[in-house]
Short mmCIF file of C-alpha atoms and ligand atoms in Angstrom, two decimals:
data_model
loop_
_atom_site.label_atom_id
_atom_site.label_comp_id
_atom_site.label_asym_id
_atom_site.label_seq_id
_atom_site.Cartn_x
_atom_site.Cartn_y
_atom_site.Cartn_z
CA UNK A 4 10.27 -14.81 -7.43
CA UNK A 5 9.77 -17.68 -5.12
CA UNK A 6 10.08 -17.61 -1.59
CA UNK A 7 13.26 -20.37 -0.89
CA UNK A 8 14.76 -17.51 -3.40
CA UNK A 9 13.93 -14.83 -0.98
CA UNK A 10 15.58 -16.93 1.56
CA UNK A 11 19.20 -17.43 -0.04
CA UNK A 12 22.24 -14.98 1.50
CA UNK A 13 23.55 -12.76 -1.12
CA UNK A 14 26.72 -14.46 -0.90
CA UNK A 15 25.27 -17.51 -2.47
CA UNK A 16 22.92 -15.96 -4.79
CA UNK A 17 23.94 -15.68 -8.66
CA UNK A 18 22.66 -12.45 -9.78
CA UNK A 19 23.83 -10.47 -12.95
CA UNK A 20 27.27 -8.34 -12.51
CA UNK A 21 26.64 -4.55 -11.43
CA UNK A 22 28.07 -2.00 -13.25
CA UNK A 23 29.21 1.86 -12.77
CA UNK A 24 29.40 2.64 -16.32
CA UNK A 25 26.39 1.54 -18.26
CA UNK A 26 22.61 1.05 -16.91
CA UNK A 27 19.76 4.01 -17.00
CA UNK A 28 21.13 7.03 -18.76
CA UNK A 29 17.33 8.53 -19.61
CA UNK A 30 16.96 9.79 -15.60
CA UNK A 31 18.98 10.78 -12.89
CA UNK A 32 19.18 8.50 -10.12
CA UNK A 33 21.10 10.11 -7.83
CA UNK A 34 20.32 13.21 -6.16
CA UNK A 35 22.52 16.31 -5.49
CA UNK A 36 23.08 15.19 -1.72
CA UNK A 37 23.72 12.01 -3.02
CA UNK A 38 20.52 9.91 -1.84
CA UNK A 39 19.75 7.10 -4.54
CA UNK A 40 16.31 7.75 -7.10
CA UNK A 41 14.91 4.91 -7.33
CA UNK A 42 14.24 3.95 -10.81
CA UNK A 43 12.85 0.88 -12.27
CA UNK A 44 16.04 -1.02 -14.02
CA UNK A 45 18.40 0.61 -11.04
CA UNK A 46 18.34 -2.19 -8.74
CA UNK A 47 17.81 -6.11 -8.61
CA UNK A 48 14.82 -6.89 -6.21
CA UNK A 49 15.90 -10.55 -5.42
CA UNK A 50 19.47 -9.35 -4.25
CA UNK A 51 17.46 -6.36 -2.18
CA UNK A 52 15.07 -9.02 -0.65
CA UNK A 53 17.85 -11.30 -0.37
CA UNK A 54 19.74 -8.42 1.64
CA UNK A 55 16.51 -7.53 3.67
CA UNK A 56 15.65 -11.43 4.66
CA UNK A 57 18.88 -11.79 7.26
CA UNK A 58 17.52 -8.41 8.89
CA UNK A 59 14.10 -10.27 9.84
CA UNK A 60 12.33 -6.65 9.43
CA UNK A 61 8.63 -5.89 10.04
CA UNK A 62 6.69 -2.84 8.05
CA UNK A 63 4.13 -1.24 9.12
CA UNK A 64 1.83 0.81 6.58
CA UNK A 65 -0.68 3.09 7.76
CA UNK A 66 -3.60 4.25 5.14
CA UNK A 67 -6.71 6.27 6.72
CA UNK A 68 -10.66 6.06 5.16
CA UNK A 69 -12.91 8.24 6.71
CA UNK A 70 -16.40 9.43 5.11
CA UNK A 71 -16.91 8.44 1.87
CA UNK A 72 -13.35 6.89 1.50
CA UNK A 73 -14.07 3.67 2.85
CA UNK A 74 -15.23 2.14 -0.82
CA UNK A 75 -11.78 2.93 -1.89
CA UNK A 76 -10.17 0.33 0.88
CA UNK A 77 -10.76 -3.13 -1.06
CA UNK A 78 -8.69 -1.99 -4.03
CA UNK A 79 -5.96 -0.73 -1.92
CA UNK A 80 -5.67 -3.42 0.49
CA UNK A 81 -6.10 -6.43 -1.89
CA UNK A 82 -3.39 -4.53 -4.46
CA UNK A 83 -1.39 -4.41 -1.59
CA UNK A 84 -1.27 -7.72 -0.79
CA UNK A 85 -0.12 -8.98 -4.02
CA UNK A 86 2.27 -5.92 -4.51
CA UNK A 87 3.27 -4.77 -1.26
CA UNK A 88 6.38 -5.86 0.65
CA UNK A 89 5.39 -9.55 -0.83
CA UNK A 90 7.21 -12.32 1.71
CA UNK A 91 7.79 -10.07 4.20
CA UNK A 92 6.32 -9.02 7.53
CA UNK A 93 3.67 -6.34 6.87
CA UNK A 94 1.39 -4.99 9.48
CA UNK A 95 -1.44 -2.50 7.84
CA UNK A 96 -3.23 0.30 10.34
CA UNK A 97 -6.39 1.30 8.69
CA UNK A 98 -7.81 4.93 10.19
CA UNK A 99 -11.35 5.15 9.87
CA UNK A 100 -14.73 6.38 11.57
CA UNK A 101 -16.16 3.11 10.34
CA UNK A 102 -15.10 0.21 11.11
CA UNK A 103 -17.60 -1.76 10.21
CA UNK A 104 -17.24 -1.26 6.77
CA UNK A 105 -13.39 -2.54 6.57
CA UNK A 106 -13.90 -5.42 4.01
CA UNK A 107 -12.54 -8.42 5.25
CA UNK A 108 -9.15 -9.17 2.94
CA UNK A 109 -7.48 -12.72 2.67
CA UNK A 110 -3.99 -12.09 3.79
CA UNK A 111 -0.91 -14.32 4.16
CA UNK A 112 0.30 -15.66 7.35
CA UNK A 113 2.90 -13.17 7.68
CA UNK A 114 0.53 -10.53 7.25
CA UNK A 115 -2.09 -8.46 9.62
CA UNK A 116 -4.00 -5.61 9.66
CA UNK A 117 -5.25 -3.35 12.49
CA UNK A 118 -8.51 -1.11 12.61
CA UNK A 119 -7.87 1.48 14.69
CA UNK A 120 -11.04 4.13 15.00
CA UNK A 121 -11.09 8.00 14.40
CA UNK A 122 -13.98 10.55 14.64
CA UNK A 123 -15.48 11.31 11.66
CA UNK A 124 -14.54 14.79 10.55
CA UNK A 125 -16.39 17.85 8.01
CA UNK A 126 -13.82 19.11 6.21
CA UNK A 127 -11.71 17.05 4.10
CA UNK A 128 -8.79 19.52 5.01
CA UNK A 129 -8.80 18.28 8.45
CA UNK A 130 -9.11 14.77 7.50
CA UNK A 131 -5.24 14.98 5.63
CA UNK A 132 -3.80 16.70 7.67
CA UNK A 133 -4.51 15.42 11.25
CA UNK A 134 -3.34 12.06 9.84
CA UNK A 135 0.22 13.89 10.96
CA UNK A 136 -1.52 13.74 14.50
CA UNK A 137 -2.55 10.35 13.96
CA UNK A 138 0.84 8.35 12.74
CA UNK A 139 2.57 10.48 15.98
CA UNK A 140 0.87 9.25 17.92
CA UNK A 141 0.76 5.49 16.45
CA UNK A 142 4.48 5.46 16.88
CA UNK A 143 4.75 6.72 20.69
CA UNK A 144 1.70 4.25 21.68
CA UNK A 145 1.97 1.27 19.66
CA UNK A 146 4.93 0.74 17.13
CA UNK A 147 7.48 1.70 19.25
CA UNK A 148 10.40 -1.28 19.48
CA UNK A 149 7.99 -3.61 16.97
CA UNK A 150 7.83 -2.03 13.37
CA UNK A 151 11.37 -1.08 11.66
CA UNK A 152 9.78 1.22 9.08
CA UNK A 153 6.39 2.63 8.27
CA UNK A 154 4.64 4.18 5.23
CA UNK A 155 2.08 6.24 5.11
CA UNK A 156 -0.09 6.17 1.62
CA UNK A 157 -3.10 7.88 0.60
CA UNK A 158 -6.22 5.31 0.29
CA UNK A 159 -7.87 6.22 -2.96
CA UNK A 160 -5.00 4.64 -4.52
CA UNK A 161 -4.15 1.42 -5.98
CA UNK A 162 -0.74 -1.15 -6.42
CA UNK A 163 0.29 -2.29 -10.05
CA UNK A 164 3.39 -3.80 -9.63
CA UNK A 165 6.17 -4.31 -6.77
CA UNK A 166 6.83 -2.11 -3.84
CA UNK A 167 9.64 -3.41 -1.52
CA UNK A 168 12.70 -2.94 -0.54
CA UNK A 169 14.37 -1.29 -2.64
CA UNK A 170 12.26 1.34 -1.01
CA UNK A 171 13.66 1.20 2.76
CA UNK A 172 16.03 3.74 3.76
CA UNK A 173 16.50 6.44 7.06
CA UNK A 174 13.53 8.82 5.31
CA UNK A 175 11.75 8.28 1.81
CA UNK A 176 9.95 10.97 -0.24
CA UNK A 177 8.32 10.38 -3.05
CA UNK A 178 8.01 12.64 -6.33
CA UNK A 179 5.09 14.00 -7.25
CA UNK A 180 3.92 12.60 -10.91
CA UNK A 181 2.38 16.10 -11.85
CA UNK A 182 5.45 18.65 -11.58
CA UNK A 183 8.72 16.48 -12.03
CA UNK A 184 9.34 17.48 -15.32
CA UNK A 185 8.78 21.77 -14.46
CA UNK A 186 10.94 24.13 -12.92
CA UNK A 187 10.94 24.48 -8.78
CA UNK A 188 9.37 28.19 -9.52
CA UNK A 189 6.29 26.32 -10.41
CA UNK A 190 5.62 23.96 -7.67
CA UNK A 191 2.31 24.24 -5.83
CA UNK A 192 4.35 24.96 -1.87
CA UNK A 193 3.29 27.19 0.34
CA UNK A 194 4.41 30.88 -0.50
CA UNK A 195 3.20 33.15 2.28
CA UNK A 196 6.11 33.87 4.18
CA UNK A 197 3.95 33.98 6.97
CA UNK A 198 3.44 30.04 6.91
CA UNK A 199 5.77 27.31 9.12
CA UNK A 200 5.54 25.57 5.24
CA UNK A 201 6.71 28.64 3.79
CA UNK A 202 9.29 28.00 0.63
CA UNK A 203 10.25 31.04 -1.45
CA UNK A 204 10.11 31.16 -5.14
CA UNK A 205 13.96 30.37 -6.39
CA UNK A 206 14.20 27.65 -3.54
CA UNK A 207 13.58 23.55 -2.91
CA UNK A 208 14.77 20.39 -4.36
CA UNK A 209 11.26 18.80 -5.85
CA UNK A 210 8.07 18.67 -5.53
CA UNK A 211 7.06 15.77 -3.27
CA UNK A 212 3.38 13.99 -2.03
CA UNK A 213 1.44 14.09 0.41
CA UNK A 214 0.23 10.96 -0.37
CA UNK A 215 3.39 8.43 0.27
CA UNK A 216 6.44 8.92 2.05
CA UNK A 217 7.74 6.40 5.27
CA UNK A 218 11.34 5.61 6.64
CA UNK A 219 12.63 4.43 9.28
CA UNK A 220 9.56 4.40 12.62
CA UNK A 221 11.84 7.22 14.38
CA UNK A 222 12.39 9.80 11.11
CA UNK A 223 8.94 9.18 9.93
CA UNK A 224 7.91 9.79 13.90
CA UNK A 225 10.47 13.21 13.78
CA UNK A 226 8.52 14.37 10.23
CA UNK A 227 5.13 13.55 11.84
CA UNK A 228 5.86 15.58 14.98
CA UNK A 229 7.20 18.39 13.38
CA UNK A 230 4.76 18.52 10.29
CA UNK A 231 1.93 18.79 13.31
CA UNK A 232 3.79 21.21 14.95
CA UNK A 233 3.90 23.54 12.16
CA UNK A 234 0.33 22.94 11.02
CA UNK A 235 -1.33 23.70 14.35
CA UNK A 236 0.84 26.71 14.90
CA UNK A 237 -0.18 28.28 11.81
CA UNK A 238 -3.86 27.32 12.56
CA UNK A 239 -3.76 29.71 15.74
CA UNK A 240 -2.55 32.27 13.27
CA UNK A 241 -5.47 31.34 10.85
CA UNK A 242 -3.20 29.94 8.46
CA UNK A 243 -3.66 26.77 6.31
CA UNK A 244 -1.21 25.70 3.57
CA UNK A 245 -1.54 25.75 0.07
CA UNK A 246 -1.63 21.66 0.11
CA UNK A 247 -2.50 21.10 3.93
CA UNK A 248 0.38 18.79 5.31
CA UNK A 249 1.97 18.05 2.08
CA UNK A 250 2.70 21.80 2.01
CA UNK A 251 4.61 20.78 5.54
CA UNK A 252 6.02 17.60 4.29
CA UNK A 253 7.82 19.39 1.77
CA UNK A 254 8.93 22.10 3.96
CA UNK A 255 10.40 19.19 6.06
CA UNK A 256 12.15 17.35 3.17
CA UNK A 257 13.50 20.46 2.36
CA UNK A 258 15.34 21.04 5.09
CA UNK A 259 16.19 17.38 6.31
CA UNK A 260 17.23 16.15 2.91
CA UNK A 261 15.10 12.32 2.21
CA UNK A 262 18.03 9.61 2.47
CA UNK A 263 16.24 7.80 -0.75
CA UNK A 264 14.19 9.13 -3.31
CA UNK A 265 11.34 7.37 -5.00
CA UNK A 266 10.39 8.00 -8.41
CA UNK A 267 7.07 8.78 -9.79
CA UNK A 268 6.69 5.34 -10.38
CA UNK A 269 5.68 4.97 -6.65
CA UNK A 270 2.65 7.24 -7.20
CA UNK A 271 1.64 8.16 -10.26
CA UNK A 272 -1.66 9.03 -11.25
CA UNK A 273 -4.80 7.16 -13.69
CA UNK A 274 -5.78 10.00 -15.11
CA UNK A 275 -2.17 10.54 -16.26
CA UNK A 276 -0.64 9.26 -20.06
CA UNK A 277 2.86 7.28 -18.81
CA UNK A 278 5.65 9.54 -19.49
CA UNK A 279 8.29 7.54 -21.58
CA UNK A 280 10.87 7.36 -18.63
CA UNK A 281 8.42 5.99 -16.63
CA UNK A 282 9.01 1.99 -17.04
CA UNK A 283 6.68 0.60 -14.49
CA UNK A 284 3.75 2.17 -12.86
CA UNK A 285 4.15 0.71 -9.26
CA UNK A 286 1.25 2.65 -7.16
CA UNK A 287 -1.00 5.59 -8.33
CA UNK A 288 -4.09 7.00 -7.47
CA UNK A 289 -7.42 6.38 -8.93
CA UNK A 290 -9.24 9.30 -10.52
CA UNK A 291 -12.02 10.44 -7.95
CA UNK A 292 -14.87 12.75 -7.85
CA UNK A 293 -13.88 14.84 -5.27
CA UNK A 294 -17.64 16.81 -5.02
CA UNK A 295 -18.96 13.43 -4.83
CA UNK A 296 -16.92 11.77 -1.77
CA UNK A 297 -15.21 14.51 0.13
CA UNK A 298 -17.60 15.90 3.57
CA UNK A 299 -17.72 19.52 1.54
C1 LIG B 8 -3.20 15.39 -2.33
C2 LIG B 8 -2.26 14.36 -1.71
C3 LIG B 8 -2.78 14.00 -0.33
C4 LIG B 8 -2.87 15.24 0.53
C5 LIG B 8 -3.74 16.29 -0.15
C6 LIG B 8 -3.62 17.64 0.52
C7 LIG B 8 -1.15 12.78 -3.23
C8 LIG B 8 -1.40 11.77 -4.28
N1 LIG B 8 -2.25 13.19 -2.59
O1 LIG B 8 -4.37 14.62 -2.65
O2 LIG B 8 -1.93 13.07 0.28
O3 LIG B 8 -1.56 15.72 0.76
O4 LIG B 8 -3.34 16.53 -1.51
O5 LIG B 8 -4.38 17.73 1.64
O6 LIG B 8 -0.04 13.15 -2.97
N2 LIG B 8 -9.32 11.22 3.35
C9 LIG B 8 -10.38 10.51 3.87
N3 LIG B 8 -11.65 11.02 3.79
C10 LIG B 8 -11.90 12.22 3.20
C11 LIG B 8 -10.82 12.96 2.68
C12 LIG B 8 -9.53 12.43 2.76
O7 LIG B 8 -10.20 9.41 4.39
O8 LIG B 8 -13.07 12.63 3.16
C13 LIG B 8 -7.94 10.66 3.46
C14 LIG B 8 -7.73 9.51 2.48
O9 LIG B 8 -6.81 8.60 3.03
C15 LIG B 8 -7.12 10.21 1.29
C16 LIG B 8 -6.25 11.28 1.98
O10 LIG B 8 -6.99 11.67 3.15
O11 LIG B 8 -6.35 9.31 0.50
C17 LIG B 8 -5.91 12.49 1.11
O12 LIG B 8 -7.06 13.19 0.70
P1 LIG B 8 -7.42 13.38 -0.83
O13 LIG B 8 -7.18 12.09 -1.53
O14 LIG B 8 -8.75 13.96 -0.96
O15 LIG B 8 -6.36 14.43 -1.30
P2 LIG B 8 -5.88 14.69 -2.82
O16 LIG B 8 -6.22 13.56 -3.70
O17 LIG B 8 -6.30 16.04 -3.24
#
């Protein structure tokens, strides 16, 4: 797609005629609260961008490297800036306890990207889930009134194809590639009814990441605040959940219902075969050895 295409109003764009009674009919793409799944082949990204262009929005996409995760920030941020929100206005804020070693990425003129420095941390448990902390307090301090929405991804991933804006919406959760396809009694959330995560067996709507959700800056700023809320309080009762603040996250999704849905296609993962419904592999994360890169 060209740019002066990007540029044209949807009332003087030709684009093919939308239908309500033939398109996908392999996956759902609507949830039971009605919030759209986005699916490849469920939307047309030049009437989206089109749509998007008159708004004159700015995202902002935080991603955090600390320790050994540093190596994994080329891929991600040169993926992202061929995939990423491409002719828009993207701001990137990079977490790290090096920041010497953020390569140094050729980006377009619409594009920027902020260091901002963090401790360095021992447990790899601490490093997810203070990232909560972290994108709080990035939204009180410095994206307040700038940045229309933010997403947060996991590093140690890379982009394969578009991500734009078909993705925007009030809050955005993204399923899980490992546990879409199994029933809710099997999903990895926390179970101890003791936990502020807590979500009994019988009960929630999927099984989301950790690893990519955003919104709009104030319900991604709500789900930050709350999600390190939760986590800290169960700390002082010696609890950590199952998946750290993904465990959280899900809680929270739970109970405030995402707006939009992403499919699996916005994080899958290498060491996964594609699953037939799966059209486009948009994001996903690369296969690591965790004993070899994570503090313990
Ligand atoms: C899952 C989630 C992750 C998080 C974690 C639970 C996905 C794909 N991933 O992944 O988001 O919820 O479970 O805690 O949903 N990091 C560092 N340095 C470290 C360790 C972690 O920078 O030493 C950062 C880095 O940005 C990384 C993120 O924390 O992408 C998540 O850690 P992970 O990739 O080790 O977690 P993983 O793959 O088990």
């Amino acid at each position: 797609q060209s740019h002066e295409l990007h540029m044209v109003a949807p009332d003087h764009l030709k684009y093919d005629q939308p239908s309500i009674v033939s398109g996908r009919n392999d996956v759902v793409t609507v949830t039971p609260w009605l919030a759209p799944v986005v699916w490849e082949g469920t939307f047309n990204p030049v009437l989206l961008d089109s749509i998007y262009k008159l708004q004159n929005i700015t995202v902002a996409a935080t991603v955090f490297a600390v320790g050994k995760y540093v190596m994994f920030l080329k891929d991600f941020l040169e993926t992202a800036e061929q995939h990423f929100f491409v002719g828009f206005r993207v701001h990137m804020y990079v977490f790290t306890d090096q920041p010497d070693s953020v390569p140094q990425i050729k980006m377009a003129a619409d594009r920027q990207l902020t260091v901002l420095p963090v401790p360095s941390s021992k447990r790899w448990q601490e490093i997810s889930a203070r990232r909560m902390e972290l994108i709080q307090k990035l939204i009180e301090e410095k994206l307040r009134n700038n940045i229309d929405y933010i997403f947060c991804l996991d590093v140690d991933s890379k982009f394969h194809g578009r991500w734009g804006t078909e993705s925007l919406g009030g809050l955005i959760a993204v399923i899980h590639p490992g546990y879409y396809r199994d029933n809710r009694k099997r999903f990895p959330y926390e179970r101890r009814p003791e936990s502020r995560a807590y979500i009994a067996t019988g009960e929630g709507d999927f099984y989301y990441c950790g690893g990519a959700f955003g919104g709009m800056l104030q319900e991604v700023h709500q789900l930050a605040k709350t999600c390190r809320t939760n986590f800290e309080a169960d700390a002082k009762e010696g609890i950590e959940a199952a998946w750290q603040e993904e465990s959280h996250l899900n809680r929270y999704m739970w109970v405030n219902k995402p707006s939009k849905v992403l499919s699996p296609e916005y994080l899958w993962q290498d060491f996964k075969a594609r699953n037939p419904e799966v059209h486009i592999i948009r994001f996903s994360g690369v296969v690591k050895n965790y004993a070899a890169i994570r503090p313990n």
